[in-house]
């Protein structure tokens, strides 16, 4: 029995040696990298970053700017409005039209929502009215002869406020030009879908939808909509 | 001297001559036998010495074969392996087993005959492996020479006007590659290298033209081509590896059997 076991043992050892021998022969594979410098040489060759020359940088920048403008133009929403008057006017209507249009399309104003306001002779989406003060209530019972107002599609600017702002505004040191920006933006803001806002904290710029004509509530006067006010239910923005 | 004494001396000389004449063949045979034995010993020692030379060369072959098959990465290991192939290629392939014309007969003697068999076996292996190593060595050298030219494409961005230098180096490399005459199995590597480096030189030239003309399209296309051309250098590696593998296989297989 011992002999048989010994024979089996040595046979097994022999088989293992044979198999391992054949494996080592089969493992004799060639790795070209073990004998050639080509791979290492090429691995070290890299093209460095080539900075664009100045002329190309300028060209690309101007093209990018043009593309950006074209993109913005393509995304810009056009809102038409027409201008009319109510009552007897002593204000300069041309100046009113010009300043109102500048305000609406100012890069600090509602135009930041990619909206372009275009004045049309008639049939605009809203009507901007320069109204004699005492004519204001005729638009709506909610409109007062003391202030400007929005009634339906009408954005009504009180002629007296247009010409002299308010005592509150003036006493805070606000300029008439800024008041005019503010009142156009404020009343148009109502048409865009905004209600009144309140001062968020003393010393902060007032929201344009705050009734700055009446009180600044501790805020600094601000004729332009805040970033948080750049939305419109009317335009779906 | 008296007459009697004189006569005695004369007779002695005469009889000595007779002896000498009679023993001369014996002396001659003895001298021939001694000479023949000397020649045998000399031939035998030369024969055995030549076998020893073969054995030493075979031992050298064994060592070099192991080195050729050795593993390990890095440039130093690569250099050792390539050096071993070159030494293998330089091994003397003259058959050292044949004796001198005047003692070839000794190879029929049983002791010498056995050693002769071993010697011839060794010489056959030396001859085969050295011949394979010579071919492989030339292949490796020609491939390395192409790699050396391609190495000119390396760019040092710290150098002044490095772009102009890169253009000149690429043109120089292309000229050297096109002018090289590698052995046939390395020709595909030369062709691939020439094509890739030509693409690089063309792209550099186009970039220069685009820049001079301030033409955005030419410039940017050239820049893209240049990036592509540098990235495509790997194609040379593929060809080189394939060809080298073909050249190495017989040597590696033969070395593994030593």
Coordinates of C-alpha atoms in Angstrom, one line a residue:
Chain A
X1 CA 0.0 0.0 0.0
X2 CA 2.8 2.3 0.9
X3 CA 4.5 1.6 -2.4
X4 CA 1.4 2.4 -4.3
X5 CA 1.0 5.7 -2.5
X6 CA 4.6 6.6 -3.2
X7 CA 4.2 5.8 -6.9
X8 CA 1.0 7.9 -7.1
X9 CA 2.8 10.7 -5.2
X10 CA 5.8 10.7 -7.5
X11 CA 3.6 10.5 -10.6
X12 CA 1.6 13.5 -9.4
X13 CA 4.8 15.4 -8.8
X14 CA 6.0 14.5 -12.3
X15 CA 2.7 15.6 -13.8
X16 CA 2.9 19.0 -12.0
X17 CA 6.5 19.5 -13.2
X18 CA 5.4 18.7 -16.8
X19 CA 2.5 21.1 -16.7
X20 CA 4.5 23.9 -15.1
X21 CA 7.2 23.3 -17.7
X22 CA 4.8 23.6 -20.5
X23 CA 3.3 26.8 -19.0
X24 CA 6.6 28.5 -18.7
X25 CA 7.3 27.7 -22.3
X26 CA 4.0 29.1 -23.3
X27 CA 4.6 32.2 -21.2
X28 CA 7.4 33.1 -23.5
X29 CA 5.5 36.0 -25.0
X30 CA 7.2 39.0 -26.6
X31 CA 6.7 42.5 -25.4
X32 CA 8.2 44.8 -28.0
X33 CA 8.6 47.5 -25.4
X34 CA 11.2 45.2 -23.8
X35 CA 13.5 45.6 -26.9
X36 CA 12.5 48.8 -28.5
X37 CA 12.9 52.5 -27.7
X38 CA 10.1 53.6 -30.1
X39 CA 7.3 53.4 -27.7
X40 CA 9.1 55.3 -25.0
X41 CA 10.3 57.9 -27.5
X42 CA 6.8 58.6 -28.9
X43 CA 5.2 58.6 -25.4
X44 CA 7.4 61.6 -24.6
X45 CA 6.3 63.6 -27.6
X46 CA 3.5 65.9 -26.8
X47 CA 2.2 69.0 -28.5
X48 CA 2.1 71.8 -26.0
X49 CA -0.8 74.1 -25.8
X50 CA -0.6 76.7 -28.5
X51 CA -2.1 80.0 -27.4
X52 CA -4.1 81.8 -30.0
X53 CA -2.3 84.9 -31.4
X54 CA -3.7 88.3 -30.4
X55 CA -5.4 88.9 -33.7
X56 CA -7.3 85.7 -33.4
X57 CA -8.2 86.3 -29.8
X58 CA -9.7 89.7 -30.8
X59 CA -11.5 88.1 -33.8
X60 CA -12.9 85.3 -31.7
X61 CA -14.0 87.7 -29.0
X62 CA -15.8 90.0 -31.4
X63 CA -17.5 87.0 -33.1
X64 CA -18.5 85.7 -29.7
X65 CA -20.0 89.0 -28.8
X66 CA -21.9 89.2 -32.1
X67 CA -23.2 85.7 -31.5
X68 CA -24.3 86.6 -28.0
X69 CA -26.1 89.7 -29.3
X70 CA -27.7 87.7 -32.1
X71 CA -28.7 85.0 -29.5
X72 CA -30.2 87.6 -27.3
X73 CA -32.0 89.2 -30.2
X74 CA -33.4 85.9 -31.1
X75 CA -34.7 85.4 -27.5
X76 CA -35.9 88.9 -27.1
X77 CA -39.6 89.3 -26.6
X78 CA -41.1 92.4 -28.3
X79 CA -43.9 94.1 -26.4
X80 CA -45.8 96.9 -28.2
X81 CA -47.4 99.8 -26.6
X82 CA -49.1 102.9 -27.8
X83 CA -49.1 106.4 -26.2
X84 CA -52.1 108.7 -25.7
X85 CA -53.0 111.6 -23.5
X86 CA -56.0 112.5 -21.4
X87 CA -57.1 116.0 -20.5
X88 CA -55.2 119.2 -20.9
X89 CA -51.4 118.9 -21.1
X90 CA -48.8 121.3 -20.2
X91 CA -46.0 118.7 -20.3
X92 CA -43.9 118.1 -23.4
X93 CA -45.5 115.0 -25.0
X94 CA -42.4 114.3 -27.2
X95 CA -40.2 114.4 -24.2
X96 CA -42.6 112.1 -22.4
X97 CA -42.6 109.6 -25.2
X98 CA -38.9 109.7 -25.6
X99 CA -38.1 109.3 -21.9
X100 CA -40.7 106.6 -21.4
X101 CA -39.3 104.6 -24.2
X102 CA -35.7 105.0 -23.0
X103 CA -36.9 103.9 -19.5
X104 CA -38.7 100.9 -20.7
X105 CA -35.7 99.7 -22.8
X106 CA -33.0 100.8 -20.4
X107 CA -30.5 98.0 -19.6
X108 CA -31.2 98.6 -15.9
X109 CA -35.0 98.2 -16.4
X110 CA -37.6 95.6 -17.4
X111 CA -35.6 95.1 -20.6
X112 CA -33.3 92.9 -18.5
X113 CA -36.0 90.2 -18.9
X114 CA -35.0 90.2 -22.6
X115 CA -38.0 92.3 -23.4
X116 CA -38.0 95.1 -26.0
X117 CA -40.7 97.7 -25.7
X118 CA -41.7 99.1 -29.1
X119 CA -44.0 102.1 -29.4
X120 CA -46.7 101.7 -32.1
X121 CA -49.2 104.3 -33.3
X122 CA -52.1 102.2 -32.1
X123 CA -53.1 98.7 -31.0
X124 CA -50.2 98.1 -28.6
X125 CA -50.5 95.5 -25.9
X126 CA -50.8 98.3 -23.4
X127 CA -51.5 102.0 -23.6
X128 CA -49.3 104.5 -21.9
X129 CA -51.2 107.6 -21.0
X130 CA -50.0 111.0 -19.9
X131 CA -53.0 112.3 -18.1
X132 CA -54.1 115.5 -16.5
X133 CA -54.1 114.8 -12.8
X134 CA -57.8 115.2 -12.2
X135 CA -58.6 112.9 -15.0
X136 CA -57.0 109.9 -13.2
X137 CA -60.2 108.8 -11.4
X138 CA -62.0 108.5 -14.7
X139 CA -59.9 105.5 -15.5
X140 CA -60.8 103.7 -12.3
X141 CA -62.3 104.4 -9.0
X142 CA -59.1 103.1 -7.5
X143 CA -57.1 105.8 -9.2
X144 CA -56.3 109.0 -7.4
X145 CA -55.7 112.4 -8.8
X146 CA -52.6 112.6 -6.6
X147 CA -50.7 109.7 -8.0
X148 CA -50.2 107.7 -11.2
X149 CA -52.1 104.6 -11.7
X150 CA -52.7 101.4 -13.8
X151 CA -56.1 100.4 -14.9
X152 CA -56.5 97.4 -17.1
X153 CA -54.4 97.9 -20.2
X154 CA -53.8 101.5 -19.3
X155 CA -50.6 102.6 -17.7
X156 CA -51.4 106.2 -16.6
X157 CA -48.8 108.7 -15.6
X158 CA -50.1 111.7 -13.6
X159 CA -49.0 114.8 -15.4
X160 CA -48.4 116.7 -12.1
X161 CA -46.2 113.9 -10.8
X162 CA -44.4 113.8 -14.1
X163 CA -43.6 117.4 -13.9
X164 CA -42.8 117.7 -10.2
X165 CA -42.5 114.2 -8.6
X166 CA -43.7 114.1 -5.0
X167 CA -42.8 116.0 -1.9
X168 CA -41.6 112.7 -0.2
X169 CA -39.4 111.9 -3.2
X170 CA -38.1 115.5 -3.4
X171 CA -37.4 115.7 0.3
X172 CA -35.4 112.5 0.1
X173 CA -33.2 114.1 -2.5
X174 CA -34.4 112.2 -5.5
X175 CA -34.0 113.8 -9.0
X176 CA -37.0 114.4 -11.3
X177 CA -35.4 112.3 -14.0
X178 CA -35.1 109.3 -11.6
X179 CA -38.7 109.9 -10.5
X180 CA -39.8 109.8 -14.1
X181 CA -37.9 106.5 -14.6
X182 CA -39.4 105.2 -11.4
X183 CA -43.0 106.1 -12.1
X184 CA -42.9 104.6 -15.6
X185 CA -41.3 101.4 -14.4
X186 CA -43.7 101.2 -11.4
X187 CA -46.9 101.6 -13.4
X188 CA -45.6 99.4 -16.2
X189 CA -44.7 96.9 -13.5
X190 CA -48.4 96.7 -12.5
X191 CA -49.3 95.9 -16.1
X192 CA -46.6 93.2 -16.2
X193 CA -48.3 91.6 -13.2
X194 CA -46.7 93.0 -10.1
X195 CA -48.4 94.2 -6.9
X196 CA -47.0 96.6 -4.5
X197 CA -43.8 95.7 -2.7
X198 CA -42.4 97.0 0.6
X199 CA -39.0 98.0 1.8
X200 CA -37.0 94.9 2.8
X201 CA -34.7 96.7 5.2
X202 CA -33.5 100.2 6.1
X203 CA -30.8 101.4 3.7
X204 CA -31.5 98.9 1.0
X205 CA -32.6 100.0 -2.4
X206 CA -36.3 100.2 -2.6
X207 CA -38.1 97.7 -4.9
X208 CA -39.5 99.6 -7.9
X209 CA -42.9 98.3 -7.0
X210 CA -42.7 100.0 -3.6
X211 CA -44.9 103.1 -3.4
X212 CA -41.8 105.3 -3.4
X213 CA -44.0 108.3 -4.3
X214 CA -45.6 108.1 -0.9
X215 CA -42.9 106.8 1.4
X216 CA -39.4 105.3 1.1
X217 CA -40.0 103.3 4.3
X218 CA -36.3 103.7 5.2
X219 CA -35.1 102.4 1.8
X220 CA -33.0 104.3 -0.6
X221 CA -35.0 105.5 -3.6
X222 CA -34.5 103.3 -6.6
X223 CA -36.0 103.8 -10.1
X224 CA -35.1 100.4 -11.5
X225 CA -36.6 96.9 -10.8
X226 CA -34.5 94.8 -8.4
X227 CA -33.3 91.4 -9.7
X228 CA -36.0 89.7 -7.6
X229 CA -38.6 91.7 -9.5
X230 CA -37.6 90.5 -12.9
X231 CA -40.6 88.4 -13.7
X232 CA -44.0 88.9 -15.4
X233 CA -47.1 86.9 -15.2
X234 CA -48.4 89.1 -18.1
X235 CA -45.6 88.0 -20.4
X236 CA -45.2 84.5 -18.9
X237 CA -41.6 85.3 -17.8
Chain B
X1 CA 101.7 5.1 -32.4
X2 CA 102.8 1.6 -33.5
X3 CA 101.5 -0.1 -36.5
X4 CA 99.6 -2.7 -34.4
X5 CA 97.8 -0.1 -32.5
X6 CA 97.0 1.9 -35.5
X7 CA 95.5 -1.2 -37.1
X8 CA 93.4 -1.9 -34.1
X9 CA 91.9 1.6 -34.2
X10 CA 91.2 1.2 -37.9
X11 CA 89.4 -2.1 -37.4
X12 CA 87.3 -0.7 -34.6
X13 CA 86.1 2.3 -36.7
X14 CA 85.2 0.0 -39.5
X15 CA 83.2 -2.3 -37.3
X16 CA 81.4 0.6 -35.7
X17 CA 80.3 1.9 -39.1
X18 CA 78.9 -1.5 -39.8
X19 CA 76.9 -1.4 -36.6
X20 CA 75.7 2.0 -37.3
X21 CA 74.6 1.1 -40.8
X22 CA 72.8 -1.9 -39.4
X23 CA 71.1 0.1 -36.6
X24 CA 70.1 3.0 -38.8
X25 CA 66.6 1.7 -39.7
X26 CA 65.9 1.0 -36.1
X27 CA 66.8 4.5 -35.2
X28 CA 64.8 5.8 -38.1
X29 CA 61.7 3.8 -37.1
X30 CA 62.1 5.0 -33.5
X31 CA 62.4 8.6 -34.6
X32 CA 59.4 8.3 -36.8
X33 CA 57.4 6.7 -34.0
X34 CA 58.5 9.4 -31.6
X35 CA 57.6 12.1 -34.2
X36 CA 54.3 10.5 -34.9
X37 CA 53.5 10.3 -31.2
X38 CA 54.4 14.0 -30.9
X39 CA 52.2 14.9 -33.8
X40 CA 49.4 12.9 -32.2
X41 CA 49.8 14.6 -28.9
X42 CA 49.9 18.0 -30.5
X43 CA 46.9 17.3 -32.7
X44 CA 45.0 15.9 -29.8
X45 CA 45.7 19.0 -27.7
X46 CA 44.7 21.3 -30.5
X47 CA 41.5 19.3 -31.1
X48 CA 40.6 19.4 -27.4
X49 CA 41.5 23.1 -27.2
X50 CA 39.1 23.9 -30.1
X51 CA 36.3 21.9 -28.3
X52 CA 37.0 23.9 -25.2
X53 CA 36.7 27.2 -27.2
X54 CA 33.4 26.0 -28.5
X55 CA 32.2 25.1 -25.0
X56 CA 33.3 28.6 -23.7
X57 CA 31.4 30.2 -26.6
X58 CA 28.4 28.1 -25.8
X59 CA 28.5 29.1 -22.2
X60 CA 28.6 32.7 -23.3
X61 CA 25.7 32.0 -25.6
X62 CA 23.7 30.6 -22.6
X63 CA 24.4 33.6 -20.5
X64 CA 23.5 36.1 -23.2
X65 CA 20.3 34.1 -24.0
X66 CA 19.2 34.4 -20.4
X67 CA 19.9 38.1 -20.5
X68 CA 17.9 38.5 -23.8
X69 CA 15.0 36.7 -22.1
X70 CA 15.3 38.7 -18.9
X71 CA 12.3 40.7 -17.7
X72 CA 12.1 44.1 -16.1
X73 CA 11.1 47.5 -17.4
X74 CA 13.1 50.7 -17.7
X75 CA 15.7 52.0 -20.1
X76 CA 18.6 50.4 -18.3
X77 CA 17.0 46.9 -18.5
X78 CA 16.1 47.6 -22.1
X79 CA 19.7 48.6 -22.8
X80 CA 21.0 45.4 -21.2
X81 CA 18.8 43.2 -23.3
X82 CA 19.6 45.0 -26.5
X83 CA 23.3 44.8 -25.7
X84 CA 23.0 41.1 -25.1
X85 CA 21.4 40.7 -28.6
X86 CA 24.3 42.6 -30.1
X87 CA 26.8 40.4 -28.3
X88 CA 25.0 37.4 -29.5
X89 CA 25.2 38.7 -33.0
X90 CA 28.9 39.2 -32.7
X91 CA 29.6 35.6 -31.5
X92 CA 32.1 33.8 -33.8
X93 CA 30.2 31.6 -36.1
X94 CA 33.2 29.7 -37.5
X95 CA 32.8 26.1 -36.8
X96 CA 35.6 25.2 -34.3
X97 CA 34.9 21.5 -34.3
X98 CA 36.8 20.4 -37.4
X99 CA 40.4 19.5 -36.7
X100 CA 43.5 20.3 -38.7
X101 CA 43.8 18.5 -42.0
X102 CA 46.7 16.5 -40.7
X103 CA 44.9 15.2 -37.6
X104 CA 41.3 14.9 -38.8
X105 CA 41.8 11.1 -38.4
X106 CA 41.7 11.6 -34.6
X107 CA 38.0 12.4 -34.8
X108 CA 37.4 8.8 -35.4
X109 CA 38.8 7.9 -32.0
X110 CA 36.0 7.2 -29.5
X111 CA 36.9 9.8 -26.9
X112 CA 37.3 12.6 -29.4
X113 CA 34.2 11.4 -31.3
X114 CA 32.0 11.9 -28.3
X115 CA 33.4 15.4 -27.7
X116 CA 33.0 16.2 -31.4
X117 CA 29.3 15.3 -31.3
X118 CA 28.8 17.7 -28.4
X119 CA 30.9 20.4 -30.1
X120 CA 28.9 20.2 -33.3
X121 CA 25.7 20.4 -31.4
X122 CA 27.0 23.6 -29.6
X123 CA 28.3 25.1 -32.8
X124 CA 24.9 24.5 -34.5
X125 CA 23.2 26.4 -31.7
X126 CA 25.7 29.2 -31.7
X127 CA 25.4 29.5 -35.5
X128 CA 21.6 29.6 -35.5
X129 CA 21.3 32.0 -32.6
X130 CA 24.0 34.3 -33.7
X131 CA 22.5 34.5 -37.2
X132 CA 19.1 35.3 -35.7
X133 CA 20.6 37.8 -33.3
X134 CA 22.4 39.5 -36.2
X135 CA 19.1 40.0 -38.1
X136 CA 17.3 41.1 -34.9
X137 CA 20.1 43.4 -33.9
X138 CA 20.0 45.2 -37.2
X139 CA 16.2 45.4 -36.9
X140 CA 16.4 47.0 -33.5
X141 CA 19.2 49.4 -34.5
X142 CA 17.3 50.6 -37.6
X143 CA 14.1 50.9 -35.6
X144 CA 16.0 52.8 -32.9
X145 CA 17.5 55.1 -35.5
X146 CA 14.0 56.0 -36.7
X147 CA 13.0 56.6 -33.1
X148 CA 16.0 58.8 -32.7
X149 CA 14.8 61.0 -35.6
X150 CA 11.3 61.0 -34.2
X151 CA 12.7 62.2 -30.9
X152 CA 13.5 65.5 -32.6
X153 CA 9.8 66.2 -32.5
X154 CA 10.0 66.8 -28.7
X155 CA 9.3 70.4 -27.9
X156 CA 10.9 72.5 -25.3
X157 CA 8.5 75.3 -24.6
X158 CA 11.0 77.1 -22.4
X159 CA 13.2 77.7 -25.5
X160 CA 12.9 81.0 -27.2
X161 CA 10.8 80.9 -30.4
X162 CA 9.9 77.2 -29.7
X163 CA 7.3 77.1 -32.4
X164 CA 9.9 78.0 -35.1
X165 CA 12.3 75.5 -33.6
X166 CA 9.6 72.8 -33.6
X167 CA 8.9 73.4 -37.4
X168 CA 12.6 73.2 -38.2
X169 CA 13.1 70.0 -36.1
X170 CA 10.1 68.4 -37.7
X171 CA 11.5 69.2 -41.2
X172 CA 14.9 67.9 -40.2
X173 CA 13.4 64.7 -38.8
X174 CA 11.4 64.1 -42.0
X175 CA 14.5 64.6 -44.2
X176 CA 16.5 62.1 -42.0
X177 CA 13.7 59.5 -42.0
X178 CA 13.2 59.8 -45.8
X179 CA 16.9 59.4 -46.3
X180 CA 17.3 56.4 -44.0
X181 CA 17.8 52.9 -45.5
X182 CA 16.5 50.4 -42.9
X183 CA 16.4 46.7 -43.5
X184 CA 13.2 45.4 -45.2
X185 CA 11.2 44.5 -42.1
X186 CA 11.7 48.0 -40.8
X187 CA 10.6 49.7 -44.0
X188 CA 6.9 49.8 -42.9
X189 CA 8.0 51.6 -39.8
X190 CA 9.9 54.1 -41.9
X191 CA 6.8 54.6 -44.1
X192 CA 4.6 55.2 -41.1
X193 CA 7.1 57.5 -39.5
X194 CA 7.5 59.5 -42.7
X195 CA 3.7 59.9 -43.2
X196 CA 3.1 61.0 -39.6
X197 CA 6.0 63.4 -39.5
X198 CA 5.0 64.8 -42.9
X199 CA 1.5 65.5 -41.6
X200 CA 3.1 67.4 -38.7
X201 CA 5.4 69.5 -40.9
X202 CA 2.4 70.3 -43.2
X203 CA 0.3 71.3 -40.3
X204 CA 3.0 73.5 -38.9
X205 CA 3.4 75.2 -42.3
X206 CA -0.3 75.7 -42.6
X207 CA -0.3 77.2 -39.1
X208 CA 2.4 79.6 -40.1
X209 CA 0.6 80.6 -43.2
X210 CA -2.7 81.1 -41.3
X211 CA -0.9 83.3 -38.8
X212 CA 0.8 85.4 -41.4
X213 CA -2.4 85.9 -43.3
X214 CA -4.4 86.3 -40.1
X215 CA -6.8 83.9 -41.6
X216 CA -8.9 82.3 -38.8
X217 CA -10.1 79.3 -40.8
X218 CA -6.7 78.3 -42.1
X219 CA -5.2 78.9 -38.6
X220 CA -7.8 76.9 -36.7
X221 CA -7.9 74.1 -39.2
X222 CA -4.1 73.9 -39.1
X223 CA -4.1 73.8 -35.3
X224 CA -6.6 71.0 -35.3
X225 CA -4.6 69.1 -37.9
X226 CA -1.5 69.6 -35.8
X227 CA -3.1 68.2 -32.7
X228 CA -4.3 65.3 -34.7
X229 CA -0.9 64.7 -36.3
X230 CA 0.9 64.6 -32.9
X231 CA -1.7 62.3 -31.5
X232 CA -1.4 60.0 -34.5
X233 CA 2.3 59.4 -33.8
X234 CA 1.1 56.4 -31.8
X235 CA 0.4 54.7 -35.2
X236 CA 4.2 54.4 -35.7
X237 CA 4.4 52.6 -32.4
X238 CA 1.8 50.1 -33.5
X239 CA 3.7 49.4 -36.8
X240 CA 7.0 49.3 -35.0
X241 CA 5.7 46.8 -32.3
X242 CA 4.2 44.6 -35.0
X243 CA 7.4 44.4 -37.1
X244 CA 9.6 44.0 -34.0
X245 CA 7.5 41.2 -32.7
X246 CA 7.9 39.4 -36.1
X247 CA 11.7 39.9 -36.0
X248 CA 12.0 38.9 -32.3
X249 CA 9.9 35.7 -32.3
X250 CA 12.5 33.4 -33.9
X251 CA 15.3 34.7 -31.7
X252 CA 13.2 34.5 -28.5
X253 CA 12.0 31.0 -29.4
X254 CA 15.6 29.8 -30.1
X255 CA 17.0 31.5 -27.0
X256 CA 14.3 29.9 -24.9
X257 CA 15.4 26.4 -26.1
X258 CA 19.0 26.9 -25.1

